Amino acid sequence: MHRTDFAGPVRGVERTPQGGVRVPAVLTRAGVFTYQDEDGKVWSELRPPEEVFAADSLATLRDATVTELHPPDPVTKENWDAVSIGHLSAPARQEGDRLVVT
């Protein structure tokens, strides 16, 4: 299954002194999400604000690995080099109905 929620063009990209980049990103949002599996089955899931922005949920994102899309297996120390394209470097924060992080 592939899940994507594209919020628009990337703004606010900054270069680090080491040559990397810091990119603000929308991770998710509160609301109803519609999904479709490979067999064409469609369903909706509600992500209420009290779930999306709960402190214990936000704490799990600190220093999390960033990957392209969802790798088929969990990220581990054995596969990190192959799937990681960065990490979250700032606390996640609410901006309207969106969950934003750098």
N, CA, C and O atoms as a MOPAC input file, in Angstrom:
PM7 MOZYME 1SCF
protein

 N      0.84200 1    -1.16600 1     0.00000 1
 C      0.00000 1     0.00000 1     0.00000 1
 C      0.89300 1     1.23700 1     0.00000 1
 O      1.93400 1     1.25100 1     0.65700 1
 N      0.50000 1     2.25000 1    -0.71800 1
 C      1.24800 1     3.49900 1    -0.80300 1
 C      0.37800 1     4.61300 1    -0.25600 1
 O     -0.74400 1     4.81300 1    -0.72100 1
 N      0.89500 1     5.35300 1     0.74700 1
 C      0.15700 1     6.47600 1     1.33000 1
 C      0.96100 1     7.75300 1     1.10900 1
 O      2.12400 1     7.83600 1     1.50300 1
 N      0.34600 1     8.73700 1     0.48600 1
 C      1.00300 1    10.01200 1     0.26000 1
 C      0.02100 1    11.14000 1     0.52300 1
 O     -1.13300 1    11.08600 1     0.09700 1
 N      0.48800 1    12.15800 1     1.22500 1
 C     -0.32100 1    13.35300 1     1.44900 1
 C      0.57700 1    14.53400 1     1.10800 1
 O      1.35900 1    14.98100 1     1.94600 1
 N      0.47200 1    15.03900 1    -0.11000 1
 C      1.35500 1    16.11200 1    -0.56600 1
 C      0.74400 1    17.46100 1    -0.24400 1
 O     -0.37900 1    17.75500 1    -0.65300 1
 N      1.49400 1    18.29000 1     0.49800 1
 C      0.96500 1    19.57100 1     0.95700 1
 C      1.36500 1    20.74100 1     0.06800 1
 O      0.91600 1    21.86300 1     0.30200 1
 N      2.19100 1    20.51400 1    -0.93800 1
 C      2.57300 1    21.60900 1    -1.82100 1
 C      4.07000 1    21.75800 1    -1.93700 1
 O      4.81500 1    20.90300 1    -1.45800 1
 N      4.53200 1    22.83400 1    -2.56700 1
 C      5.96700 1    23.02800 1    -2.78500 1
 C      6.73400 1    23.20200 1    -1.47700 1
 O      6.19600 1    23.68100 1    -0.47800 1
 N      7.99400 1    22.80300 1    -1.50800 1
 C      8.86300 1    22.91900 1    -0.33100 1
 C      9.39600 1    24.34000 1    -0.25000 1
 O      9.92000 1    24.87300 1    -1.22800 1
 N      9.25900 1    24.95100 1     0.92700 1
 C      9.77000 1    26.31300 1     1.15500 1
 C     10.64600 1    26.29800 1     2.40000 1
 O     10.52300 1    25.40300 1     3.23600 1
 N     11.51400 1    27.26600 1     2.52700 1
 C     12.29900 1    27.41400 1     3.74100 1
 C     13.47200 1    26.45900 1     3.86400 1
 O     13.96600 1    26.22900 1     4.96800 1
 N     13.93100 1    25.89600 1     2.74400 1
 C     15.08700 1    25.00500 1     2.78200 1
 C     16.32700 1    25.82900 1     3.10000 1
 O     16.54900 1    26.88400 1     2.50700 1
 N     17.14000 1    25.34000 1     4.04500 1
 C     18.37900 1    26.04900 1     4.35900 1
 C     19.55100 1    25.08600 1     4.36200 1
 O     19.41800 1    23.93200 1     4.77000 1
 N     20.69600 1    25.56200 1     3.90800 1
 C     21.92800 1    24.77000 1     3.88900 1
 C     22.58600 1    24.82600 1     5.25800 1
 O     22.55600 1    25.85500 1     5.93300 1
 N     23.18300 1    23.70800 1     5.66000 1
 C     23.94100 1    23.67500 1     6.90700 1
 C     25.41000 1    23.95200 1     6.59000 1
 O     25.82100 1    23.80400 1     5.43900 1
 N     26.20300 1    24.34800 1     7.57300 1
 C     27.63200 1    24.58100 1     7.32200 1
 C     28.35200 1    23.31400 1     6.83600 1
 O     29.39500 1    23.40700 1     6.18900 1
 N     27.80100 1    22.14100 1     7.14200 1
 C     28.42400 1    20.88000 1     6.73900 1
 C     28.03200 1    20.44200 1     5.33100 1
 O     28.52300 1    19.42400 1     4.84300 1
 N     27.15200 1    21.20000 1     4.67300 1
 C     26.75000 1    20.87300 1     3.30800 1
 C     25.42400 1    20.14200 1     3.20100 1
 O     24.98200 1    19.82300 1     2.09700 1
 N     24.79200 1    19.87500 1     4.31300 1
 C     23.47300 1    19.24200 1     4.28500 1
 C     22.38800 1    20.28000 1     4.08400 1
 O     22.67000 1    21.44600 1     3.80800 1
 N     21.15200 1    19.84900 1     4.22500 1
 C     20.02400 1    20.76300 1     4.12600 1
 C     19.05700 1    20.49700 1     5.27200 1
 O     18.91900 1    19.36900 1     5.74600 1
 N     18.39400 1    21.56400 1     5.70200 1
 C     17.27500 1    21.46400 1     6.64200 1
 C     16.02400 1    21.80500 1     5.86000 1
 O     15.95400 1    22.83800 1     5.19400 1
 N     15.03500 1    20.92700 1     5.94700 1
 C     13.82300 1    21.08500 1     5.15700 1
 C     12.60600 1    21.01000 1     6.07400 1
 O     12.40600 1    19.99400 1     6.74000 1
 N     11.79300 1    22.05700 1     6.12200 1
 C     10.54400 1    21.94200 1     6.87400 1
 C      9.59900 1    21.00200 1     6.11400 1
 O      9.49100 1    21.06300 1     4.88900 1
 N      8.92800 1    20.14400 1     6.86200 1
 C      8.06800 1    19.16100 1     6.20600 1
 C      6.77300 1    18.96400 1     6.98000 1
 O      6.75200 1    19.00700 1     8.21000 1
 N      5.70300 1    18.74800 1     6.24000 1
 C      4.42600 1    18.36700 1     6.83000 1
 C      4.41500 1    16.84500 1     6.88300 1
 O      4.48000 1    16.18400 1     5.84600 1
 N      4.33100 1    16.28100 1     8.10500 1
 C      4.33200 1    14.82600 1     8.24200 1
 C      2.95600 1    14.21900 1     8.06400 1
 O      2.81000 1    13.15300 1     7.46500 1
 N      1.95400 1    14.89500 1     8.58200 1
 C      0.58600 1    14.40600 1     8.49100 1
 C     -0.34300 1    15.54700 1     8.85600 1
 O      0.10700 1    16.67500 1     9.05700 1
 N     -1.60800 1    15.27100 1     8.94100 1
 C     -2.58300 1    16.26900 1     9.33100 1
 C     -3.73000 1    15.58200 1    10.03700 1
 O     -3.88800 1    14.36300 1     9.95700 1
 N     -4.50500 1    16.35100 1    10.70800 1
 C     -5.74000 1    15.84100 1    11.28700 1
 C     -6.78800 1    15.82900 1    10.18600 1
 O     -6.77800 1    16.69000 1     9.30700 1
 N     -7.68500 1    14.86700 1    10.22900 1
 C     -8.75400 1    14.81700 1     9.24000 1
 C     -9.05600 1    13.39800 1     8.81300 1
 O     -8.61200 1    12.44000 1     9.44600 1
 N     -9.80700 1    13.26800 1     7.74800 1
 C    -10.18100 1    11.96400 1     7.20700 1
 C     -9.28300 1    11.65800 1     6.01900 1
 O     -9.17000 1    12.46100 1     5.09300 1
 N     -8.64200 1    10.48800 1     6.04800 1
 C     -7.76200 1    10.05200 1     4.97900 1
 C     -8.45200 1     8.92600 1     4.20700 1
 O     -9.05600 1     8.03700 1     4.80700 1
 N     -8.36300 1     8.96700 1     2.88300 1
 C     -8.91600 1     7.91500 1     2.04300 1
 C     -7.76500 1     7.11100 1     1.47100 1
 O     -6.80000 1     7.67200 1     0.95200 1
 N     -7.87200 1     5.78500 1     1.57000 1
 C     -6.83000 1     4.88500 1     1.09600 1
 C     -7.41900 1     3.88800 1     0.11200 1
 O     -8.62300 1     3.63200 1     0.10500 1
 N     -6.54200 1     3.32900 1    -0.72200 1
 C     -6.94900 1     2.29600 1    -1.66800 1
 C     -5.85700 1     1.24400 1    -1.69500 1
 O     -4.67900 1     1.57500 1    -1.83200 1
 N     -6.23700 1    -0.02900 1    -1.56300 1
 C     -5.23400 1    -1.09200 1    -1.61100 1
 C     -5.04700 1    -1.57000 1    -3.04600 1
 O     -5.68800 1    -1.06700 1    -3.96900 1
 N     -4.15800 1    -2.55100 1    -3.22400 1
 C     -3.81500 1    -3.03600 1    -4.56800 1
 C     -5.00000 1    -3.68300 1    -5.28000 1
 O     -5.02500 1    -3.74700 1    -6.51000 1
 N     -5.98900 1    -4.16700 1    -4.51100 1
 C     -7.16500 1    -4.79900 1    -5.11000 1
 C     -8.27200 1    -3.80800 1    -5.43500 1
 O     -9.33100 1    -4.20100 1    -5.92500 1
 N     -8.03600 1    -2.51700 1    -5.16500 1
 C     -9.01400 1    -1.48900 1    -5.46300 1
 C     -9.97400 1    -1.17600 1    -4.33100 1
 O    -10.83200 1    -0.30600 1    -4.47400 1
 N     -9.84200 1    -1.87600 1    -3.19800 1
 C    -10.70200 1    -1.60300 1    -2.04400 1
 C    -10.36500 1    -0.21800 1    -1.49800 1
 O     -9.19500 1     0.10300 1    -1.29500 1
 N    -11.39300 1     0.60300 1    -1.26000 1
 C    -11.22400 1     1.97000 1    -0.76700 1
 C    -11.85500 1     2.07300 1     0.62000 1
 O    -12.93700 1     1.53400 1     0.85300 1
 N    -11.18100 1     2.76200 1     1.53700 1
 C    -11.72500 1     3.00300 1     2.86500 1
 C    -11.19700 1     4.32800 1     3.38900 1
 O    -10.24000 1     4.88500 1     2.85200 1
 N    -11.82500 1     4.82100 1     4.43400 1
 C    -11.43000 1     6.08600 1     5.05600 1
 C    -11.06100 1     5.85800 1     6.50900 1
 O    -11.62300 1     4.98800 1     7.17500 1
 N    -10.10400 1     6.65300 1     6.99800 1
 C     -9.68900 1     6.59800 1     8.40300 1
 C     -9.67400 1     8.02700 1     8.95100 1
 O     -9.16200 1     8.94600 1     8.31100 1
 N    -10.24300 1     8.19400 1    10.14600 1
 C    -10.24100 1     9.49000 1    10.82000 1
 C     -9.01800 1     9.59000 1    11.71300 1
 O     -8.76100 1     8.69400 1    12.51700 1
 N     -8.25500 1    10.68400 1    11.57700 1
 C     -7.14800 1    11.00500 1    12.47800 1
 C     -7.54000 1    12.29500 1    13.19400 1
 O     -7.28500 1    13.38200 1    12.67700 1
 N     -8.15900 1    12.19700 1    14.38300 1
 C     -8.60600 1    13.39600 1    15.09100 1
 C     -7.41500 1    14.18400 1    15.64300 1
 O     -6.36500 1    13.60400 1    15.91700 1
 N     -7.57300 1    15.50600 1    15.80700 1
 C     -6.48000 1    16.33800 1    16.31600 1
 C     -5.92200 1    15.84000 1    17.65600 1
 O     -4.71100 1    15.88500 1    17.87500 1
 N     -6.79100 1    15.36900 1    18.54500 1
 C     -6.29700 1    14.91500 1    19.85100 1
 C     -5.38900 1    13.69600 1    19.73000 1
 O     -4.60600 1    13.43100 1    20.64200 1
 N     -5.46900 1    12.95500 1    18.64200 1
 C     -4.55800 1    11.83200 1    18.38700 1
 C     -3.29000 1    12.32700 1    17.69400 1
 O     -2.18100 1    11.99700 1    18.11300 1
 N     -3.45500 1    13.11800 1    16.63500 1
 C     -2.31600 1    13.58500 1    15.83600 1
 C     -1.35500 1    14.43900 1    16.67200 1
 O     -0.13800 1    14.31200 1    16.54300 1
 N     -1.90800 1    15.31300 1    17.53400 1
 C     -1.07700 1    16.27000 1    18.26700 1
 C     -0.85400 1    15.89300 1    19.73400 1
 O     -0.40000 1    16.72700 1    20.51700 1
 N     -1.16400 1    14.66300 1    20.11300 1
 C     -0.95500 1    14.21800 1    21.49100 1
 C      0.54000 1    14.24700 1    21.83300 1
 O      1.36900 1    13.83000 1    21.02400 1
 N      0.87700 1    14.72800 1    23.00900 1
 C      2.27800 1    14.87900 1    23.42300 1
 C      3.05600 1    13.57000 1    23.32500 1
 O      4.19800 1    13.56800 1    22.86600 1
 N      2.45500 1    12.45800 1    23.74800 1
 C      3.18100 1    11.18400 1    23.68600 1
 C      3.42400 1    10.74500 1    22.24700 1
 O      4.43800 1    10.10900 1    21.95900 1
 N      2.50900 1    11.07500 1    21.34300 1
 C      2.70400 1    10.77200 1    19.93100 1
 C      3.81800 1    11.63300 1    19.33900 1
 O      4.67600 1    11.12500 1    18.61600 1
 N      3.81000 1    12.93400 1    19.64300 1
 C      4.85000 1    13.84100 1    19.14300 1
 C      6.23100 1    13.43000 1    19.64800 1
 O      7.21500 1    13.55700 1    18.91900 1
 N      6.31700 1    12.94000 1    20.88300 1
 C      7.60400 1    12.54400 1    21.46000 1
 C      8.23900 1    11.38500 1    20.69400 1
 O      9.46400 1    11.26500 1    20.67700 1
 N      7.43800 1    10.53300 1    20.06200 1
 C      7.99200 1     9.39600 1    19.32100 1
 C      8.70500 1     9.83000 1    18.03900 1
 O      9.45600 1     9.04900 1    17.45500 1
 N      8.47600 1    11.05900 1    17.60200 1
 C      9.06700 1    11.54100 1    16.35400 1
 C     10.45200 1    12.15600 1    16.53800 1
 O     11.17900 1    12.31700 1    15.55900 1
 N     10.82900 1    12.49800 1    17.74900 1
 C     12.10900 1    13.16400 1    17.99200 1
 C     13.26200 1    12.31200 1    17.48400 1
 O     13.42000 1    11.16400 1    17.90000 1
 N     14.07400 1    12.87400 1    16.57900 1
 C     15.23000 1    12.20800 1    15.96700 1
 C     14.86100 1    10.97900 1    15.14600 1
 O     15.71200 1    10.11700 1    14.92300 1
 N     13.63100 1    10.87700 1    14.69700 1
 C     13.21100 1     9.73700 1    13.86900 1
 C     13.91600 1     9.78800 1    12.51500 1
 O     14.23900 1    10.86300 1    12.01000 1
 N     14.14600 1     8.62600 1    11.94400 1
 C     14.74300 1     8.50900 1    10.62000 1
 C     13.73900 1     8.93500 1     9.55400 1
 O     12.55200 1     8.62600 1     9.65000 1
 N     14.22400 1     9.64600 1     8.53800 1
 C     13.41000 1    10.02200 1     7.38400 1
 C     13.76600 1     9.07100 1     6.24600 1
 O     14.94100 1     8.84700 1     5.95500 1
 N     12.74000 1     8.51400 1     5.60900 1
 C     12.92900 1     7.63000 1     4.46300 1
 C     12.10100 1     8.16000 1     3.29700 1
 O     11.23100 1     9.01200 1     3.47700 1
 N     12.38100 1     7.64600 1     2.10400 1
 C     11.50900 1     7.93900 1     0.96600 1
 C     10.38500 1     6.92500 1     1.00600 1
 O     10.61800 1     5.71700 1     0.96400 1
 N      9.16500 1     7.42800 1     1.08800 1
 C      7.99000 1     6.59000 1     1.18300 1
 C      8.11800 1     5.66500 1     2.39400 1
 O      8.79900 1     6.01600 1     3.35700 1
 N      7.48300 1     4.50000 1     2.36800 1
 C      7.51800 1     3.56100 1     3.48000 1
 C      8.35300 1     2.35700 1     3.05800 1
 O      7.94500 1     1.62800 1     2.15400 1
 N      9.52300 1     2.12200 1     3.69000 1
 C     10.29200 1     0.92300 1     3.33100 1
 C      9.47600 1    -0.33200 1     3.65900 1
 O      8.61500 1    -0.29300 1     4.53900 1
 N      9.73700 1    -1.44400 1     2.96100 1
 C      8.95000 1    -2.65600 1     3.20000 1
 C      9.17200 1    -3.25200 1     4.59600 1
 O      8.30700 1    -3.95800 1     5.11600 1
 N     10.32100 1    -2.97000 1     5.19600 1
 C     10.64500 1    -3.49200 1     6.52500 1
 C     10.93000 1    -2.33800 1     7.47700 1
 O     11.26900 1    -1.24200 1     7.03100 1
 N     10.79700 1    -2.56600 1     8.79500 1
 C     11.15200 1    -1.50900 1     9.75400 1
 C     12.60700 1    -1.08000 1     9.60700 1
 O     13.45800 1    -1.87500 1     9.20700 1
 N     12.89000 1     0.18100 1     9.93100 1
 C     14.25800 1     0.68200 1     9.88300 1
 C     15.00700 1     0.13300 1    11.09300 1
 O     14.54500 1     0.25000 1    12.22700 1
 N     16.17600 1    -0.47100 1    10.83700 1
 C     17.01400 1    -1.04000 1    11.88500 1
 C     18.44700 1    -0.55100 1    11.70000 1
 O     18.75900 1     0.09600 1    10.70000 1
 N     19.31900 1    -0.85900 1    12.65800 1
 C     20.72500 1    -0.46700 1    12.50500 1
 C     21.37100 1    -1.19300 1    11.33000 1
 O     22.35100 1    -0.70400 1    10.77000 1
 N     20.83400 1    -2.36100 1    10.94700 1
 C     21.38900 1    -3.11400 1     9.81600 1
 C     21.00300 1    -2.50700 1     8.46700 1
 O     21.79600 1    -2.57600 1     7.52800 1
 N     19.81300 1    -1.91500 1     8.33800 1
 C     19.39600 1    -1.39700 1     7.02800 1
 C     19.35000 1     0.12700 1     6.97400 1
 O     18.97400 1     0.68900 1     5.94500 1
 N     19.72100 1     0.80600 1     8.05000 1
 C     19.61200 1     2.25900 1     8.12100 1
 C     20.32800 1     2.94000 1     6.95800 1
 O     19.76400 1     3.84400 1     6.34200 1
 N     21.55500 1     2.52900 1     6.64400 1
 C     22.31000 1     3.15300 1     5.54800 1
 C     21.58500 1     3.04700 1     4.21100 1
 O     21.69500 1     3.94200 1     3.37300 1
 N     20.85400 1     1.97300 1     4.01000 1
 C     20.19600 1     1.74500 1     2.72900 1
 C     18.89100 1     2.52800 1     2.58900 1
 O     18.50600 1     2.87300 1     1.47200 1
 N     18.20100 1     2.81600 1     3.69900 1
 C     16.87200 1     3.43000 1     3.58600 1
 C     16.78300 1     4.85700 1     4.09500 1
 O     15.82600 1     5.56000 1     3.77000 1
 N     17.75200 1     5.30700 1     4.88400 1
 C     17.66600 1     6.63000 1     5.49000 1
 C     18.10100 1     7.73100 1     4.52400 1
 O     19.09300 1     7.59400 1     3.80800 1
 N     17.33400 1     8.82900 1     4.52100 1
 C     17.75100 1    10.00700 1     3.75700 1
 C     17.89800 1    11.21200 1     4.69200 1
 O     18.08700 1    12.34000 1     4.23400 1
 N     17.81000 1    10.96500 1     6.01200 1
 C     17.96500 1    12.03600 1     6.98600 1
 C     17.28800 1    11.68000 1     8.29200 1
 O     16.94600 1    10.52600 1     8.54900 1
 N     17.10100 1    12.71200 1     9.11900 1
 C     16.41100 1    12.50700 1    10.39400 1
 C     15.68800 1    13.79600 1    10.77800 1
 O     15.99900 1    14.87700 1    10.27800 1
 N     14.72600 1    13.65300 1    11.66800 1
 C     14.00700 1    14.82000 1    12.17400 1
 C     14.88100 1    15.48000 1    13.22400 1
 O     15.36400 1    14.81900 1    14.14300 1
 N     15.08600 1    16.79800 1    13.08600 1
 C     16.04400 1    17.46300 1    13.97600 1
 C     15.42000 1    18.46800 1    14.92700 1
 O     16.12800 1    19.08800 1    15.72200 1
 N     14.12600 1    18.63700 1    14.86100 1
 C     13.46600 1    19.60700 1    15.74300 1
 C     12.17800 1    18.98100 1    16.25100 1
 O     11.63800 1    18.07400 1    15.61700 1
 N     11.68700 1    19.44900 1    17.37500 1
 C     10.41100 1    18.91000 1    17.85200 1
 C      9.28700 1    19.16200 1    16.84200 1
 O      9.22000 1    20.22300 1    16.22100 1
 N      8.41700 1    18.17900 1    16.69200 1
 C      7.25100 1    18.35200 1    15.83400 1
 C      6.31900 1    19.37700 1    16.46400 1
 O      6.25000 1    19.50400 1    17.68600 1
 N      5.59900 1    20.11000 1    15.60500 1
 C      4.72200 1    21.16300 1    16.10900 1
 C      3.44900 1    21.22100 1    15.27200 1
 O      3.42100 1    20.80000 1    14.11600 1
 N      2.41800 1    21.74600 1    15.87800 1
 C      1.14600 1    21.90900 1    15.19200 1
 C      1.12100 1    23.24200 1    14.47700 1
 O      1.46500 1    24.27100 1    15.05900 1
 N      0.71600 1    23.23100 1    13.22100 1
 C      0.44800 1    24.44000 1    12.44700 1
 C     -0.91000 1    24.24000 1    11.79400 1
 O     -1.02100 1    23.59400 1    10.75200 1
 N     -1.94400 1    24.80200 1    12.41900 1
 C     -3.30800 1    24.58300 1    11.93700 1
 C     -3.68900 1    23.13300 1    12.13500 1
 O     -3.61700 1    22.61700 1    13.25100 1
 N     -4.10200 1    22.45500 1    11.04300 1
 C     -4.45800 1    21.04100 1    11.14900 1
 C     -3.29400 1    20.13700 1    10.75100 1
 O     -3.47500 1    18.92700 1    10.61800 1
 N     -2.08800 1    20.71200 1    10.55700 1
 C     -0.94600 1    19.95200 1    10.08600 1
 C      0.09700 1    19.74800 1    11.18300 1
 O      0.24500 1    20.57200 1    12.08500 1
 N      0.81400 1    18.62900 1    11.08100 1
 C      1.93300 1    18.31700 1    11.95300 1
 C      3.20300 1    18.60100 1    11.17500 1
 O      3.46100 1    17.95700 1    10.15800 1
 N      4.00600 1    19.56100 1    11.63600 1
 C      5.17100 1    20.05400 1    10.89900 1
 C      6.43600 1    19.79000 1    11.71600 1
 O      6.41800 1    19.84100 1    12.94600 1
 N      7.53200 1    19.50600 1    11.00900 1
 C      8.82500 1    19.26000 1    11.65400 1
 C      9.93500 1    19.63900 1    10.67200 1
 O      9.68400 1    19.77900 1     9.47500 1
 N     11.16100 1    19.80700 1    11.17700 1
 C     12.31600 1    20.08900 1    10.31800 1
 C     13.19400 1    18.85100 1    10.25900 1
 O     14.22700 1    18.85800 1     9.59100 1

